[in-house]
mmCIF file with all atom_site columns, C-alpha atoms in Angstrom:
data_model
loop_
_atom_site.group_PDB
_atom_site.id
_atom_site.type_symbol
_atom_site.label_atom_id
_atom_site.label_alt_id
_atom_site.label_comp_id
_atom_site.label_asym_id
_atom_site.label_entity_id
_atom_site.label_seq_id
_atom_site.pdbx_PDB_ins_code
_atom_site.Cartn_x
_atom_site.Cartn_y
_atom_site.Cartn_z
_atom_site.occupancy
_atom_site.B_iso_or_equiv
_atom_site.pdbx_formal_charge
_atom_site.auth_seq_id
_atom_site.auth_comp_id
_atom_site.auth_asym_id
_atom_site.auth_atom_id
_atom_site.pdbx_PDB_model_num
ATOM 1   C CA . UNK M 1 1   ? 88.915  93.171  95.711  1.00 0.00 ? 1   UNK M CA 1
ATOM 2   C CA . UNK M 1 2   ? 86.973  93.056  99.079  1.00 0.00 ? 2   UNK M CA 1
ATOM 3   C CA . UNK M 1 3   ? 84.675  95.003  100.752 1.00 0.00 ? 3   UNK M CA 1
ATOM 4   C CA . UNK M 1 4   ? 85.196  94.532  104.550 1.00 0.00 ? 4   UNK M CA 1
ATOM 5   C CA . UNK M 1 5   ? 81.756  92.662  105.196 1.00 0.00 ? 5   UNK M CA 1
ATOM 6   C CA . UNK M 1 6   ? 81.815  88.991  106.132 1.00 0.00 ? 6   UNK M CA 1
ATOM 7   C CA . UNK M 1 7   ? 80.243  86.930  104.702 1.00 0.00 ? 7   UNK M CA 1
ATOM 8   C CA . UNK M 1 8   ? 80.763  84.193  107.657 1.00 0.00 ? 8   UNK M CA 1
ATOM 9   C CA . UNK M 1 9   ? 83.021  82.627  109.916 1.00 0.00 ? 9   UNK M CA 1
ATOM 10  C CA . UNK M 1 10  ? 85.477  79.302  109.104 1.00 0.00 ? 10  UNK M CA 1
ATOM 11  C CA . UNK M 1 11  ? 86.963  76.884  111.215 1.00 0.00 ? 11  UNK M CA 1
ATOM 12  C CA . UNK M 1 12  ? 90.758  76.690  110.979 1.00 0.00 ? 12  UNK M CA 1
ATOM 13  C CA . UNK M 1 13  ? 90.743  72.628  110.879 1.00 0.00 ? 13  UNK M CA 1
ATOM 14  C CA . UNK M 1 14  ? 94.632  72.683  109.658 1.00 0.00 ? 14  UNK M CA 1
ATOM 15  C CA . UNK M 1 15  ? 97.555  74.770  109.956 1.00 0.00 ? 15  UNK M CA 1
ATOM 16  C CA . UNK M 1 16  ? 100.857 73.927  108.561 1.00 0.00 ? 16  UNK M CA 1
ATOM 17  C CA . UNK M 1 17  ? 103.400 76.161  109.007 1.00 0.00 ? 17  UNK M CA 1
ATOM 18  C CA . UNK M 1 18  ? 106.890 75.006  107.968 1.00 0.00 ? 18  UNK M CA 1
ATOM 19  C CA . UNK M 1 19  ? 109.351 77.757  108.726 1.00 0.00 ? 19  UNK M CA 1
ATOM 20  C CA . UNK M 1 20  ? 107.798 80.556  108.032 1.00 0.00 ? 20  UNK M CA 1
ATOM 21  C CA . UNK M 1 21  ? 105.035 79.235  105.210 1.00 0.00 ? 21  UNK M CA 1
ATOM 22  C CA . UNK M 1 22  ? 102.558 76.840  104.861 1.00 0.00 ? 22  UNK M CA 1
ATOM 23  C CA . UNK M 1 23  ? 99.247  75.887  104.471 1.00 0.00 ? 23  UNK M CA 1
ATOM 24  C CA . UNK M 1 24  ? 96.004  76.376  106.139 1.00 0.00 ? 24  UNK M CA 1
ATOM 25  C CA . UNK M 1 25  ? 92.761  74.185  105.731 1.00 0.00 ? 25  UNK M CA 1
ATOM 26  C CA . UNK M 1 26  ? 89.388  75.777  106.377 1.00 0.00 ? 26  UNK M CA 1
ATOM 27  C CA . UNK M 1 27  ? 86.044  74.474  107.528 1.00 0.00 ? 27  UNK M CA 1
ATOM 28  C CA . UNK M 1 28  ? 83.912  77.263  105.349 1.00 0.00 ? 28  UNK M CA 1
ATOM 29  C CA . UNK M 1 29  ? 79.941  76.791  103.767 1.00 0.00 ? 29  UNK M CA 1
ATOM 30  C CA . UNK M 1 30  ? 78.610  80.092  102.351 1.00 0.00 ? 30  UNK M CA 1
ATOM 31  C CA . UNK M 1 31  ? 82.018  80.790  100.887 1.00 0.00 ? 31  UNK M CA 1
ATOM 32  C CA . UNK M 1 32  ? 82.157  77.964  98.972  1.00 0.00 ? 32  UNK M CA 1
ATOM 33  C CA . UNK M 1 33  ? 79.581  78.774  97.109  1.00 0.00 ? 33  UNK M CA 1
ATOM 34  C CA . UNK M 1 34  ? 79.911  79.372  93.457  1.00 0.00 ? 34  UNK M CA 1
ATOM 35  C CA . UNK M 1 35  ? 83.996  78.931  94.471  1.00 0.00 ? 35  UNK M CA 1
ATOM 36  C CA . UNK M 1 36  ? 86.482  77.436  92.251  1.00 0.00 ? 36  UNK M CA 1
ATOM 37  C CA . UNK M 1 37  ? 90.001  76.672  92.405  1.00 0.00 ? 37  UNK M CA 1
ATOM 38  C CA . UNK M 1 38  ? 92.291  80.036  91.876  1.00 0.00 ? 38  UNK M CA 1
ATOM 39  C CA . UNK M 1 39  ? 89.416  82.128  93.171  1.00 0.00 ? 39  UNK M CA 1
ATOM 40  C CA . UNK M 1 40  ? 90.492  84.538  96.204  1.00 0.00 ? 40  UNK M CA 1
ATOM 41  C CA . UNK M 1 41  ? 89.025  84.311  99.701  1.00 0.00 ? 41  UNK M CA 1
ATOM 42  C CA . UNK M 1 42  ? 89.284  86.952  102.321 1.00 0.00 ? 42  UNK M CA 1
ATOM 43  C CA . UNK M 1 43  ? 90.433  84.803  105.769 1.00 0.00 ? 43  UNK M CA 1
ATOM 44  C CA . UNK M 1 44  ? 90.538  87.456  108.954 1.00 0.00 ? 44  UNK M CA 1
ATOM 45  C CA . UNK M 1 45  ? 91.028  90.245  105.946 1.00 0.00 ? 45  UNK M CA 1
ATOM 46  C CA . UNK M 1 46  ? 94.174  88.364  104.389 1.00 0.00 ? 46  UNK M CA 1
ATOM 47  C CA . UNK M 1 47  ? 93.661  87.389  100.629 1.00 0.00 ? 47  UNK M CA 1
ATOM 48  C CA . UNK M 1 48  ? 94.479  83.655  100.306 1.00 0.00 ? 48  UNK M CA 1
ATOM 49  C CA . UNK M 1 49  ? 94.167  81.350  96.975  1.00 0.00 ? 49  UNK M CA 1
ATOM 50  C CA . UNK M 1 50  ? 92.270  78.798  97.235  1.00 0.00 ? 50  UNK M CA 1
ATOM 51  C CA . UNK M 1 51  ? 94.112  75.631  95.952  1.00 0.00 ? 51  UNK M CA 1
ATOM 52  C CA . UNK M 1 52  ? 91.706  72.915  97.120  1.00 0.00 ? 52  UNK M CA 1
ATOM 53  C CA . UNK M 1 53  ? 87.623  72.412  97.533  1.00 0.00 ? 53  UNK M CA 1
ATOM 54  C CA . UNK M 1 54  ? 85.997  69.602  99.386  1.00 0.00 ? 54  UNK M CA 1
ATOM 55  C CA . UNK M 1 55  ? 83.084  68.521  101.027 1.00 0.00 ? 55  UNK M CA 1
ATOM 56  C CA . UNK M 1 56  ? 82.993  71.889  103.363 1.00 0.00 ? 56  UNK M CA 1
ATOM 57  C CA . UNK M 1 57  ? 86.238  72.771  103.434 1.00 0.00 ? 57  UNK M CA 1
ATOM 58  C CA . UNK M 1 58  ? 89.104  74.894  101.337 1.00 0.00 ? 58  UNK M CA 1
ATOM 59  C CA . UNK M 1 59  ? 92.651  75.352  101.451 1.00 0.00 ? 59  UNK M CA 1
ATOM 60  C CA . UNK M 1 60  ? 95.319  77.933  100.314 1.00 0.00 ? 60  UNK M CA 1
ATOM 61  C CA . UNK M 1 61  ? 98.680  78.009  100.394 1.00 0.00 ? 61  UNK M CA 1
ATOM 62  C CA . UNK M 1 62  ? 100.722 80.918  102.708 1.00 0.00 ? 62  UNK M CA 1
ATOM 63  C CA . UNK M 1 63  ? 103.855 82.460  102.157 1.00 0.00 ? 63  UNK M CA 1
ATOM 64  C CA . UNK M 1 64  ? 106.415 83.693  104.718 1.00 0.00 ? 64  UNK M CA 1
ATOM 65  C CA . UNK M 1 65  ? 105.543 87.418  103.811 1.00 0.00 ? 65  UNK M CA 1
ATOM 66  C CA . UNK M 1 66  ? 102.025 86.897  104.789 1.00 0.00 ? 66  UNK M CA 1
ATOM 67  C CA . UNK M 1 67  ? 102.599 85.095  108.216 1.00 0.00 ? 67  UNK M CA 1
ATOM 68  C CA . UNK M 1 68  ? 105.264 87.989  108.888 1.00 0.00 ? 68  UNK M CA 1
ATOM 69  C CA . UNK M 1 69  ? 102.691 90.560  108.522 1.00 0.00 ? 69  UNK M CA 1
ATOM 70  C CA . UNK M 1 70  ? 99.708  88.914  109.701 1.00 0.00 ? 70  UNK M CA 1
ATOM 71  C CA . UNK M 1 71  ? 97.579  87.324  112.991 1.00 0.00 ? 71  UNK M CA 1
ATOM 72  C CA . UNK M 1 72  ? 98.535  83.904  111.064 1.00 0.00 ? 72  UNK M CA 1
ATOM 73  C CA . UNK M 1 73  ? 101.776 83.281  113.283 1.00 0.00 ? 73  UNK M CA 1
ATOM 74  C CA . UNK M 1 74  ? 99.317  83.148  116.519 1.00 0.00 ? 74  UNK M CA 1
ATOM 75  C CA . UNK M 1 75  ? 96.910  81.211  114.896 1.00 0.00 ? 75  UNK M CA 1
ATOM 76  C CA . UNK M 1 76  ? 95.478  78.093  116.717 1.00 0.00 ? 76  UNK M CA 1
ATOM 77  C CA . UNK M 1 77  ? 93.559  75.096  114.861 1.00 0.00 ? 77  UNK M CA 1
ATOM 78  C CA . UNK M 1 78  ? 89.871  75.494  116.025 1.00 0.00 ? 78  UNK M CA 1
ATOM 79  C CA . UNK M 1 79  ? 90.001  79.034  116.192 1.00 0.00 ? 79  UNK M CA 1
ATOM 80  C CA . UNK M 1 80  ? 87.372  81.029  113.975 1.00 0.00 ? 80  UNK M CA 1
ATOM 81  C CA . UNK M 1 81  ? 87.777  83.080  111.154 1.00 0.00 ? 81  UNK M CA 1
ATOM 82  C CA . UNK M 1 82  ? 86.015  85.815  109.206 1.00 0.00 ? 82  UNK M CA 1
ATOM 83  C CA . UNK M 1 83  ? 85.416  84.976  105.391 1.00 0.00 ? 83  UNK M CA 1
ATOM 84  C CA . UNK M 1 84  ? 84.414  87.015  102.492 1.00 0.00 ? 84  UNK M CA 1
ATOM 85  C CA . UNK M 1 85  ? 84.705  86.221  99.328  1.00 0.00 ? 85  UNK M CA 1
ATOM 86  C CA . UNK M 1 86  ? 85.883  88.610  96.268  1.00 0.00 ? 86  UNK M CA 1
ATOM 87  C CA . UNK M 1 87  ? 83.373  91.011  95.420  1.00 0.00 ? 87  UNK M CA 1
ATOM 88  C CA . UNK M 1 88  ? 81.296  90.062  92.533  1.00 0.00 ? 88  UNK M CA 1
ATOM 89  C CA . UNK M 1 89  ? 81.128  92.937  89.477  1.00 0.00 ? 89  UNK M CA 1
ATOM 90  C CA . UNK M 1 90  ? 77.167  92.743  90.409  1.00 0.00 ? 90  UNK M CA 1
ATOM 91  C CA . UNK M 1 91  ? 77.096  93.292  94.144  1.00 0.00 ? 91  UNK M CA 1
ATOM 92  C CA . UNK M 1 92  ? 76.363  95.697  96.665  1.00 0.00 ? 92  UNK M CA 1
ATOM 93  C CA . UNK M 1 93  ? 79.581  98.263  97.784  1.00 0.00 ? 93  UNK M CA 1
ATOM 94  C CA . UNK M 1 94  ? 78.658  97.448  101.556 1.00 0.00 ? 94  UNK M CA 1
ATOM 95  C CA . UNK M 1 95  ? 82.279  98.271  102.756 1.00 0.00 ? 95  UNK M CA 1
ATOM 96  C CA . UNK M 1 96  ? 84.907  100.320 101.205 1.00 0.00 ? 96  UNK M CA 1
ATOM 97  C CA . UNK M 1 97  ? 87.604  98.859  98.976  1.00 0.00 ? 97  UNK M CA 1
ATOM 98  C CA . UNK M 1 98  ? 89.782  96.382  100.978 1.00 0.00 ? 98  UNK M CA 1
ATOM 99  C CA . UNK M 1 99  ? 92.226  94.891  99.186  1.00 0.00 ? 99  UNK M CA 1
ATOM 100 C CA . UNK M 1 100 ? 93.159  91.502  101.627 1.00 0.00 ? 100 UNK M CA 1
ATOM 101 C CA . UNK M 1 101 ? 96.334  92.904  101.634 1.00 0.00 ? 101 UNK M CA 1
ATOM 102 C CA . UNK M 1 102 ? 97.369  93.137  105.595 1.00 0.00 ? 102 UNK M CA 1
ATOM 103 C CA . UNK M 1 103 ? 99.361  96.351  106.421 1.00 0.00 ? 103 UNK M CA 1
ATOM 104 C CA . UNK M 1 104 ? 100.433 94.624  109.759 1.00 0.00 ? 104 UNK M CA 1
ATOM 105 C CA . UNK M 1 105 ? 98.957  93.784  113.337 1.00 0.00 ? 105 UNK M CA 1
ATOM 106 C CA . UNK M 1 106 ? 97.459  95.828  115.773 1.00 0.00 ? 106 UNK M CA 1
ATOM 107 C CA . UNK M 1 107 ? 96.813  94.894  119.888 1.00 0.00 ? 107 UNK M CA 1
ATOM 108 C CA . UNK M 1 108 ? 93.534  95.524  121.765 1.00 0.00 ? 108 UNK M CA 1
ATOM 109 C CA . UNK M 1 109 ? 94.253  97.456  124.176 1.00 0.00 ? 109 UNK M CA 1
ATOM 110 C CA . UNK M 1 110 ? 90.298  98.104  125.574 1.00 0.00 ? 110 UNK M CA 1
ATOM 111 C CA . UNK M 1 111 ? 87.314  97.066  125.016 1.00 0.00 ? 111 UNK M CA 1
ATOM 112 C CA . UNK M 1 112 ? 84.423  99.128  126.314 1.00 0.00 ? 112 UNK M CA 1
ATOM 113 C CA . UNK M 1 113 ? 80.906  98.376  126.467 1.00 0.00 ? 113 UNK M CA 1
ATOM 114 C CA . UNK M 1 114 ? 78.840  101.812 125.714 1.00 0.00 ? 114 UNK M CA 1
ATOM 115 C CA . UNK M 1 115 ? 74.871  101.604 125.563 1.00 0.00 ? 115 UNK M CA 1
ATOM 116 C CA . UNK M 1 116 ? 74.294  99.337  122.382 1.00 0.00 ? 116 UNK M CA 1
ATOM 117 C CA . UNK M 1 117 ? 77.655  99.358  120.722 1.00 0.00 ? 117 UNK M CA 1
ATOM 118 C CA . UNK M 1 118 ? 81.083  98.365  122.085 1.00 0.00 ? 118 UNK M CA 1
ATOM 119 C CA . UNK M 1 119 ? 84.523  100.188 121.603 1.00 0.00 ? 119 UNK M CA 1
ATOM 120 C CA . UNK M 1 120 ? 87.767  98.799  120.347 1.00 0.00 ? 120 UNK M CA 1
ATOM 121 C CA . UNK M 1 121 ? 91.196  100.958 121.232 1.00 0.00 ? 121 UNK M CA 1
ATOM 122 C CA . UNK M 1 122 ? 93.931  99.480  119.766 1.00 0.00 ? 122 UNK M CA 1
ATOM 123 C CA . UNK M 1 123 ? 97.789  99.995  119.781 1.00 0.00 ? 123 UNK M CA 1
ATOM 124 C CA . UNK M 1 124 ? 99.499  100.306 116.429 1.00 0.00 ? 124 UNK M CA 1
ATOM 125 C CA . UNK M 1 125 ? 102.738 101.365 114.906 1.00 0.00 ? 125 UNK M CA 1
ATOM 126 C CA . UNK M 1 126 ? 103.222 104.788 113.390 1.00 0.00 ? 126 UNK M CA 1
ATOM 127 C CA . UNK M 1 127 ? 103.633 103.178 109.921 1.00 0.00 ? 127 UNK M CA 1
ATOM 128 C CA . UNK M 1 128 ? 99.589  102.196 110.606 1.00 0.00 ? 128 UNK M CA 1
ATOM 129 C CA . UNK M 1 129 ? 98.641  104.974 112.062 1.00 0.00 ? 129 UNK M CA 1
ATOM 130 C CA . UNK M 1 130 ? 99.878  107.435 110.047 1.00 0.00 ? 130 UNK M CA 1
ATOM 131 C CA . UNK M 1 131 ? 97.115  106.217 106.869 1.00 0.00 ? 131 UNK M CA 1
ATOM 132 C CA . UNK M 1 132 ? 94.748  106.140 110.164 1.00 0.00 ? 132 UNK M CA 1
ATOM 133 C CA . UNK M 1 133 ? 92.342  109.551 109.405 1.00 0.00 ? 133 UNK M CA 1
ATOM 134 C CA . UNK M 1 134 ? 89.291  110.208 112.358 1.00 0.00 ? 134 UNK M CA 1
ATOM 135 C CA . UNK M 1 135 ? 85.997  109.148 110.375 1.00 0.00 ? 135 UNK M CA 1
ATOM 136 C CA . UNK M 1 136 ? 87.977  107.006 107.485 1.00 0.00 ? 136 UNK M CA 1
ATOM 137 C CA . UNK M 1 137 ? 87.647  103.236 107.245 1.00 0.00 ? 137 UNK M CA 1
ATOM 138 C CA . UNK M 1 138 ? 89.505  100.576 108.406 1.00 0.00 ? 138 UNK M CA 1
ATOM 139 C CA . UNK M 1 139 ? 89.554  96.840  107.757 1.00 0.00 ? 139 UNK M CA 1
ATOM 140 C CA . UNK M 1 140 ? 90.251  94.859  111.062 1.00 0.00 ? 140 UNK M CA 1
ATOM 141 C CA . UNK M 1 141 ? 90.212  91.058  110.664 1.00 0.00 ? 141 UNK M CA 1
ATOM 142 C CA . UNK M 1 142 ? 88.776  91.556  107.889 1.00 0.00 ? 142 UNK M CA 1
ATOM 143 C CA . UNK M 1 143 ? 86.118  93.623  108.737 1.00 0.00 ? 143 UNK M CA 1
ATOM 144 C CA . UNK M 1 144 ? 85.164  97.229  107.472 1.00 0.00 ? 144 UNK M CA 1
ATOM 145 C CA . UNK M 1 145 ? 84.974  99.844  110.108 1.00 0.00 ? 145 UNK M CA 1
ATOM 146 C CA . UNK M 1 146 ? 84.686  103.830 110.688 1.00 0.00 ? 146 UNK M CA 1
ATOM 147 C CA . UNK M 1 147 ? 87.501  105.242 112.452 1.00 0.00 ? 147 UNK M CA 1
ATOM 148 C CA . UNK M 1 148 ? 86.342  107.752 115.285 1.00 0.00 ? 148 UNK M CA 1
ATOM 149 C CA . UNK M 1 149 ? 89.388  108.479 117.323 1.00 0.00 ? 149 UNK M CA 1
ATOM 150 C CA . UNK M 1 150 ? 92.940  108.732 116.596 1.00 0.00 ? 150 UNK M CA 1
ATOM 151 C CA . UNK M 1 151 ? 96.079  109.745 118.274 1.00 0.00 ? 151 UNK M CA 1
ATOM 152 C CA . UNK M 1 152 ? 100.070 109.391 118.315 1.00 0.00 ? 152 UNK M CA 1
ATOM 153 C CA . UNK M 1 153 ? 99.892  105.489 119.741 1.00 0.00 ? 153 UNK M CA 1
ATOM 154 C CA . UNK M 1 154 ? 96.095  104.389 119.251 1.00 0.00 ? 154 UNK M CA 1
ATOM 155 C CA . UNK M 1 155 ? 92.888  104.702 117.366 1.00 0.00 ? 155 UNK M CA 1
ATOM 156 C CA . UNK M 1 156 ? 89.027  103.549 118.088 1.00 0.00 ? 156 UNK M CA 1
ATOM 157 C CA . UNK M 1 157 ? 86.194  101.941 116.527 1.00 0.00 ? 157 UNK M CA 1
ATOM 158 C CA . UNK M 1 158 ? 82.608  101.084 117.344 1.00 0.00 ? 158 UNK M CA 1
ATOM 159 C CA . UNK M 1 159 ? 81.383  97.875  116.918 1.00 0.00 ? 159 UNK M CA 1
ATOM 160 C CA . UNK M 1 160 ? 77.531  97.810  116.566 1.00 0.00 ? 160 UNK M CA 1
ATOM 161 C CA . UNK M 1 161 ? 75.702  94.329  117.866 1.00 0.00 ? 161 UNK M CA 1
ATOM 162 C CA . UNK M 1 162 ? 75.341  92.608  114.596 1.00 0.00 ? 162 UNK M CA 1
ATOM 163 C CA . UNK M 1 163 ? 78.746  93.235  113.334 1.00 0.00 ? 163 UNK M CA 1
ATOM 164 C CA . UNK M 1 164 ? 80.103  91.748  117.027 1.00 0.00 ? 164 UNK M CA 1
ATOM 165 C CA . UNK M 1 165 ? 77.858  88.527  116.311 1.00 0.00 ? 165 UNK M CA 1
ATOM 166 C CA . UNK M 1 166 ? 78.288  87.694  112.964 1.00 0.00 ? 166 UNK M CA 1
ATOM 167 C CA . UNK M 1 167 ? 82.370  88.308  113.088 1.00 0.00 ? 167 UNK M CA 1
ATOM 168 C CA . UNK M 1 168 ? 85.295  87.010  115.002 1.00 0.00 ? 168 UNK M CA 1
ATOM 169 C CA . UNK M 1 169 ? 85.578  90.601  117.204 1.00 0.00 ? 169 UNK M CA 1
ATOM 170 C CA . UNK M 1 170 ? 83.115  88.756  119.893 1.00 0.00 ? 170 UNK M CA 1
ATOM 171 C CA . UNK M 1 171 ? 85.837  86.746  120.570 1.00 0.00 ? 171 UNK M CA 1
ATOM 172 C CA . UNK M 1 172 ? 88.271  89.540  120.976 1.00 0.00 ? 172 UNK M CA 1
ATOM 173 C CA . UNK M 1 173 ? 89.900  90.102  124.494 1.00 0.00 ? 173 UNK M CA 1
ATOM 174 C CA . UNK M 1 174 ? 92.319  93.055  125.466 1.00 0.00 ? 174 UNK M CA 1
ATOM 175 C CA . UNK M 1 175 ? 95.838  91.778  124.526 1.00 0.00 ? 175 UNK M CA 1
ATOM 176 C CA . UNK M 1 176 ? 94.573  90.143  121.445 1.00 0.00 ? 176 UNK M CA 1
ATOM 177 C CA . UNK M 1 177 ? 96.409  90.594  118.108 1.00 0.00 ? 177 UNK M CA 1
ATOM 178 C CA . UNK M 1 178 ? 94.182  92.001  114.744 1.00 0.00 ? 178 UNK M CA 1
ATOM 179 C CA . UNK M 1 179 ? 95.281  92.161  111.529 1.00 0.00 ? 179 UNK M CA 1
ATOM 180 C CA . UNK M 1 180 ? 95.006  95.740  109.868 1.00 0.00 ? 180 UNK M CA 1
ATOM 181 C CA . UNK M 1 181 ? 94.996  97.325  106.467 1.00 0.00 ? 181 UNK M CA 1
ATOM 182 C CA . UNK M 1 182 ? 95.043  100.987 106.032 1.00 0.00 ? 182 UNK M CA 1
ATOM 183 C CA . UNK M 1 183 ? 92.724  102.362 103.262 1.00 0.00 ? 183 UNK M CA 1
ATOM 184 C CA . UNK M 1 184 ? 93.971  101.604 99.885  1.00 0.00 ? 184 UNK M CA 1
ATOM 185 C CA . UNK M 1 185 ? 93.590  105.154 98.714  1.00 0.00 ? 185 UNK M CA 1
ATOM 186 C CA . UNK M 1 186 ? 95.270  106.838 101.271 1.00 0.00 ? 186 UNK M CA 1
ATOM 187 C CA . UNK M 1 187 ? 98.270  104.953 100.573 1.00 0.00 ? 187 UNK M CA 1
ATOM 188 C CA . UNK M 1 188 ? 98.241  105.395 96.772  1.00 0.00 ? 188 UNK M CA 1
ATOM 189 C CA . UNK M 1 189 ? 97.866  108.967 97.796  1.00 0.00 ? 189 UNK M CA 1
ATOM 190 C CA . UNK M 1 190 ? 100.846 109.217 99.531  1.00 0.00 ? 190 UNK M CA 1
ATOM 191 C CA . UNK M 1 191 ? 103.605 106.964 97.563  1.00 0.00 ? 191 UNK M CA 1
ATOM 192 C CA . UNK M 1 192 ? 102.145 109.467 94.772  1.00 0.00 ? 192 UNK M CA 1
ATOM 193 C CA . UNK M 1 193 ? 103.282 112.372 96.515  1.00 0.00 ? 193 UNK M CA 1
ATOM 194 C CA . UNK M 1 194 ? 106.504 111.026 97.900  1.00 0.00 ? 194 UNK M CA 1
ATOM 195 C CA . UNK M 1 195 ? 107.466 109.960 94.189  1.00 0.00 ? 195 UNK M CA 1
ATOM 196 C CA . UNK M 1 196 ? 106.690 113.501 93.231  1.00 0.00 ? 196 UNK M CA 1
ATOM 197 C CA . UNK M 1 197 ? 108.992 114.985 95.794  1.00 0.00 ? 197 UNK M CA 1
ATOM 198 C CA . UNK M 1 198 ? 111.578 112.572 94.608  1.00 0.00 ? 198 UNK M CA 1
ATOM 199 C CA . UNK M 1 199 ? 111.219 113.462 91.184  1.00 0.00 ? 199 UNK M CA 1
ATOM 200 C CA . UNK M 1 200 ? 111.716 116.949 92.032  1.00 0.00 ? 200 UNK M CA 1
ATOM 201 C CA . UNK M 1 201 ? 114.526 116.855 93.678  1.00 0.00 ? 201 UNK M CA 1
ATOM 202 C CA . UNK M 1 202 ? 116.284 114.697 91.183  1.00 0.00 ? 202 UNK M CA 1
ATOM 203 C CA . UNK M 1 203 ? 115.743 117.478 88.400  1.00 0.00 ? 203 UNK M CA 1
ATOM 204 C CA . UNK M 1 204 ? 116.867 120.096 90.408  1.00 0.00 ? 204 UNK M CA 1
ATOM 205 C CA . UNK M 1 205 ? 119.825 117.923 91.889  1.00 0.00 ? 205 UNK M CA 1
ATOM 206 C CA . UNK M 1 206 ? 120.537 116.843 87.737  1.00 0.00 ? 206 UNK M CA 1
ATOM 207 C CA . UNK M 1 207 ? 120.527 120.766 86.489  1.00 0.00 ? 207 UNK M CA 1
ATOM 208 C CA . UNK M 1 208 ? 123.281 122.819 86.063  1.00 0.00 ? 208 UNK M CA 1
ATOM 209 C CA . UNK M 1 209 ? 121.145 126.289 86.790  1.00 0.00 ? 209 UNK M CA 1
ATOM 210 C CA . UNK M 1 210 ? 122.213 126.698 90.483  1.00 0.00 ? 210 UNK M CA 1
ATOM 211 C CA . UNK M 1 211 ? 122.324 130.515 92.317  1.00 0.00 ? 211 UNK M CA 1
ATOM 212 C CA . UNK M 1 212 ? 125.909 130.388 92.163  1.00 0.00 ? 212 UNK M CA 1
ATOM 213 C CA . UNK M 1 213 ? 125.694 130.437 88.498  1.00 0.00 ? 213 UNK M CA 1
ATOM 214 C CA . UNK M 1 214 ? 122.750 132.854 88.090  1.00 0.00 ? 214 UNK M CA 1
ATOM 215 C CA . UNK M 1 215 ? 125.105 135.449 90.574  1.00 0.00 ? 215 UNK M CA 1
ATOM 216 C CA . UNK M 1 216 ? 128.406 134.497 88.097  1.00 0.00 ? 216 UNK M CA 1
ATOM 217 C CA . UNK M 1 217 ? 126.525 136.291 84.963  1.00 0.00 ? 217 UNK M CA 1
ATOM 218 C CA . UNK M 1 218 ? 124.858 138.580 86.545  1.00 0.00 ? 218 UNK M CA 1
ATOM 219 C CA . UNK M 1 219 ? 121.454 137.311 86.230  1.00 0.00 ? 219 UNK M CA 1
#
């Protein structure tokens, strides 16, 4: 588990990306800290295994699903990432619960500079924007926000200063890919109700009580 606040930005030194899977090595400090082998590490909000340590560096291993569903297929070497590592049982709930489990990608379509902050629209598919709720969180690259618009083909955010600066989404341009996951919750929410309806209709599909029946006897 994650918490959408980054902890600091990597160095892709090494992709390898046979097919559709791979490996990627990262040029990494703070997250390295207290990090062994097998522990998870948030890269640009995808959870990644790290299978290697060295002398300021990890590695993990990717699989096809994740470059499918991920920024990782436009990925450059030298291009920076936003790391965070798993949230400790002691720490501070800075974010909300991100899972590093990447719904899909998103394109900036805007960016807007207004007073202090700066505004993000970006273009996703109904299958994103659907779990997308005005005033609900977000995790973009990685990177917790507050949704406040939303419509049929977009949704915004606004960035404050700090979170621009110590993140990735300075180097954002309009055009640019982001990786996305919908709130956790909301999603649990709704395979819930859709396994409900299911359910439902199974039992009455399964029974042999039907009008016809009930008008036969009377009833």
């Amino acid at each position: 588990m994650f918490t959408g606040i980054v902890e600091e930005t990597g160095i892709i030194q090494k992709l390898s990306i046979s097919g559709s899977s791979g490996s990627i090595k990262i040029q990494a400090k703070k997250v390295l800290e207290g990090t062994k082998i097998g522990d998870s590490i948030a890269v640009n909000g995808i959870c990644l295994t790290v299978t290697t340590l060295g002398n300021g560096f990890f590695t993990a291993d990717v699989m096809a699903e994740t470059v499918r569903r991920s920024s990782l297929k436009e990925a450059k070497t030298g291009a920076r990432v936003n790391l965070e590592r798993a949230m400790s049982a002691n720490g501070r709930f800075g974010g909300h619960i991100v899972s590093g489990h990447v719904d899909g990608c998103g394109v900036i379509t805007e960016i807007l500079p207004e007073e202090n902050a700066v505004w993000f629209t970006i273009k996703a598919d109904a299958p994103i924007l659907k779990f997308i709720v005005e005033k609900g969180s977000v995790c973009l690259d990685g990177v917790s926000l507050t949704v406040a618009e939303v419509n049929d083909v977009t949704f915004k955010v606004s960035v404050i200063p700090h979170t621009r600066q110590e993140t990735t989404l300075a180097d954002k341009k309009a055009g640019s890919c982001i990786n996305i996951e919908n709130d956790v919750i909301g999603k649990y929410v709704e395979r819930l109700l859709n396994f409900k309806e299911t359910e439902e209709k199974k039992t009455e599909s399964s029974s042999n009580l039907t009008m016809e029946f009930l008008e036969k006897y009377g009833i």
